[in-house]
mmCIF file of C-alpha atoms in Angstrom:
data_model
loop_
_atom_site.group_PDB
_atom_site.id
_atom_site.type_symbol
_atom_site.label_atom_id
_atom_site.label_comp_id
_atom_site.label_asym_id
_atom_site.label_seq_id
_atom_site.Cartn_x
_atom_site.Cartn_y
_atom_site.Cartn_z
ATOM 1 C CA GLN A 66 -111.680 234.299 -17.858
ATOM 2 C CA VAL A 67 -108.014 233.592 -17.258
ATOM 3 C CA GLN A 68 -107.026 229.941 -17.289
ATOM 4 C CA LEU A 69 -103.612 228.513 -16.481
ATOM 5 C CA VAL A 70 -102.869 224.863 -17.160
ATOM 6 C CA GLU A 71 -99.624 223.280 -16.017
ATOM 7 C CA SER A 72 -98.136 220.115 -17.437
ATOM 8 C CA GLY A 73 -94.856 218.223 -17.469
ATOM 9 C CA GLY A 74 -94.542 217.043 -13.891
ATOM 10 C CA GLY A 75 -93.420 213.566 -12.972
ATOM 11 C CA LEU A 76 -90.896 211.388 -11.192
ATOM 12 C CA VAL A 77 -87.202 211.925 -11.825
ATOM 13 C CA GLN A 78 -83.981 210.837 -10.174
ATOM 14 C CA ALA A 79 -81.755 213.304 -8.382
ATOM 15 C CA GLY A 80 -79.547 215.111 -10.866
ATOM 16 C CA GLY A 81 -82.115 214.780 -13.618
ATOM 17 C CA SER A 82 -84.178 217.359 -15.474
ATOM 18 C CA LEU A 83 -87.812 218.188 -16.122
ATOM 19 C CA ARG A 84 -89.556 220.924 -18.066
ATOM 20 C CA LEU A 85 -92.873 222.237 -16.870
ATOM 21 C CA SER A 86 -95.246 224.138 -19.119
ATOM 22 C CA CYS A 87 -97.950 226.638 -18.247
ATOM 23 C CA ALA A 88 -100.455 227.348 -21.005
ATOM 24 C CA ALA A 89 -102.320 230.606 -20.425
ATOM 25 C CA SER A 90 -105.595 231.673 -22.012
ATOM 26 C CA GLY A 91 -108.434 234.091 -21.563
ATOM 27 C CA ARG A 92 -106.786 237.455 -22.146
ATOM 28 C CA THR A 93 -103.712 239.213 -23.450
ATOM 29 C CA PHE A 94 -100.793 238.706 -21.090
ATOM 30 C CA SER A 95 -98.384 241.282 -22.473
ATOM 31 C CA SER A 96 -98.519 243.369 -19.276
ATOM 32 C CA TYR A 97 -98.475 240.433 -16.890
ATOM 33 C CA ALA A 98 -95.944 238.710 -14.666
ATOM 34 C CA MET A 99 -96.031 234.917 -14.778
ATOM 35 C CA GLY A 100 -94.742 233.207 -11.686
ATOM 36 C CA TRP A 101 -93.869 229.703 -10.607
ATOM 37 C CA PHE A 102 -94.403 228.580 -7.037
ATOM 38 C CA ARG A 103 -94.098 225.238 -5.291
ATOM 39 C CA GLN A 104 -95.556 223.680 -2.189
ATOM 40 C CA ALA A 105 -94.198 220.638 -0.410
ATOM 41 C CA PRO A 106 -96.322 218.689 2.099
ATOM 42 C CA GLY A 107 -96.599 220.542 5.391
ATOM 43 C CA LYS A 108 -94.848 223.629 4.042
ATOM 44 C CA GLU A 109 -95.970 227.032 2.828
ATOM 45 C CA ARG A 110 -96.155 227.871 -0.844
ATOM 46 C CA GLU A 111 -92.729 229.025 -1.945
ATOM 47 C CA PHE A 112 -91.691 231.372 -4.744
ATOM 48 C CA VAL A 113 -89.561 229.699 -7.411
ATOM 49 C CA GLY A 114 -89.222 232.307 -10.121
ATOM 50 C CA ALA A 115 -91.079 234.572 -12.492
ATOM 51 C CA ILE A 116 -90.943 236.200 -15.894
ATOM 52 C CA ARG A 117 -92.136 239.650 -16.813
ATOM 53 C CA TRP A 118 -94.042 239.031 -20.020
ATOM 54 C CA SER A 119 -93.163 242.466 -21.343
ATOM 55 C CA GLY A 120 -89.434 242.371 -21.966
ATOM 56 C CA GLY A 121 -88.858 238.824 -20.786
ATOM 57 C CA THR A 122 -86.965 239.682 -17.597
ATOM 58 C CA THR A 123 -86.674 236.717 -15.254
ATOM 59 C CA TYR A 124 -85.887 236.455 -11.547
ATOM 60 C CA TYR A 125 -85.501 233.499 -9.228
ATOM 61 C CA ALA A 126 -85.388 232.319 -5.662
ATOM 62 C CA ASP A 127 -81.849 231.739 -4.393
ATOM 63 C CA SER A 128 -82.633 228.058 -3.852
ATOM 64 C CA VAL A 129 -83.062 227.445 -7.598
ATOM 65 C CA LYS A 130 -80.855 230.102 -9.168
ATOM 66 C CA GLY A 131 -78.459 228.543 -11.639
ATOM 67 C CA ARG A 132 -80.475 225.318 -11.872
ATOM 68 C CA PHE A 133 -83.910 226.504 -13.046
ATOM 69 C CA THR A 134 -84.689 228.657 -16.071
ATOM 70 C CA ILE A 135 -87.963 230.339 -16.996
ATOM 71 C CA SER A 136 -88.797 231.214 -20.572
ATOM 72 C CA GLY A 137 -91.874 232.256 -22.499
ATOM 73 C CA ASP A 138 -93.352 231.719 -25.932
ATOM 74 C CA ASN A 139 -95.538 234.704 -26.802
ATOM 75 C CA ALA A 140 -97.062 233.021 -29.824
ATOM 76 C CA LYS A 141 -98.270 230.103 -27.724
ATOM 77 C CA ASN A 142 -99.047 232.100 -24.557
ATOM 78 C CA THR A 143 -96.989 229.504 -22.744
ATOM 79 C CA VAL A 144 -94.381 229.822 -20.020
ATOM 80 C CA TYR A 145 -91.821 227.128 -19.302
ATOM 81 C CA LEU A 146 -89.858 226.141 -16.216
ATOM 82 C CA GLN A 147 -86.754 224.168 -17.128
ATOM 83 C CA MET A 148 -85.448 222.390 -14.051
ATOM 84 C CA ASN A 149 -81.959 220.911 -14.112
ATOM 85 C CA SER A 150 -79.789 219.268 -11.450
ATOM 86 C CA LEU A 151 -82.899 218.370 -9.501
ATOM 87 C CA LYS A 152 -82.611 217.541 -5.821
ATOM 88 C CA PRO A 153 -84.946 215.588 -3.530
ATOM 89 C CA GLU A 154 -85.773 218.864 -1.769
ATOM 90 C CA ASP A 155 -87.258 220.138 -5.039
ATOM 91 C CA THR A 156 -90.093 217.638 -4.583
ATOM 92 C CA ALA A 157 -93.364 219.571 -4.450
ATOM 93 C CA VAL A 158 -96.501 220.496 -6.320
ATOM 94 C CA TYR A 159 -95.539 223.239 -8.758
ATOM 95 C CA TYR A 160 -97.995 225.998 -9.574
ATOM 96 C CA CYS A 161 -98.101 228.573 -12.318
ATOM 97 C CA ALA A 162 -99.521 231.988 -11.406
ATOM 98 C CA ALA A 163 -100.265 235.234 -13.207
ATOM 99 C CA ASP A 164 -101.194 238.827 -12.468
ATOM 100 C CA ARG A 165 -100.652 242.292 -13.819
ATOM 101 C CA ASP A 166 -97.077 243.458 -13.639
ATOM 102 C CA TYR A 167 -95.997 246.854 -12.348
ATOM 103 C CA SER A 168 -94.920 248.189 -15.707
ATOM 104 C CA GLY A 169 -92.271 250.896 -15.732
ATOM 105 C CA THR A 170 -90.730 249.645 -12.494
ATOM 106 C CA ASP A 171 -88.190 247.012 -11.475
ATOM 107 C CA TYR A 172 -90.546 245.567 -8.885
ATOM 108 C CA GLN A 173 -90.402 241.793 -8.636
ATOM 109 C CA LYS A 174 -93.539 239.928 -7.647
ATOM 110 C CA ARG A 175 -92.302 237.234 -5.249
ATOM 111 C CA ARG A 176 -95.259 236.757 -2.928
ATOM 112 C CA ALA A 177 -98.133 234.376 -3.617
ATOM 113 C CA THR A 178 -100.600 237.048 -2.512
ATOM 114 C CA GLU A 179 -99.475 239.198 -5.440
ATOM 115 C CA TYR A 180 -100.882 236.737 -7.960
ATOM 116 C CA GLY A 181 -104.599 236.436 -8.566
ATOM 117 C CA TYR A 182 -104.684 233.646 -11.115
ATOM 118 C CA TRP A 183 -103.450 230.135 -10.455
ATOM 119 C CA GLY A 184 -103.179 226.827 -12.237
ATOM 120 C CA GLN A 185 -104.155 223.511 -10.717
ATOM 121 C CA GLY A 186 -100.583 222.427 -10.036
ATOM 122 C CA THR A 187 -98.411 219.567 -11.229
ATOM 123 C CA GLN A 188 -96.516 217.133 -9.021
ATOM 124 C CA VAL A 189 -92.743 216.911 -9.255
ATOM 125 C CA THR A 190 -91.056 214.106 -7.324
ATOM 126 C CA VAL A 191 -87.288 213.779 -7.168
ATOM 127 C CA SER A 192 -85.980 210.487 -5.854
ATOM 128 C CA SER A 193 -82.583 210.150 -4.178
#
């Protein structure tokens, strides 16, 4: 059974940094895409970015491009979300998600409905 466990959330001042981790277990993830989403109170879940486990290609939402970086550690089955230059509007619960990637294509999974496995979420609060 696939399990995703996020950690690393917290309270940070605007302009600061945080690194979130997502530890994955339960299967081999070599053909998977690992995504990060966030959900602020009263808003829909929003795509942040993702990494294609095979090859390590990353892609991001425009709102975080240049500030957030996703990386993966195959040996630890862990994906990281490095968040720099944080803004109050980045405040949300951040979720890690996983599902099979479309190997052999350039398709980017950006919709929450394209991911079948989810972590419990970790709160990130950015104060102004």
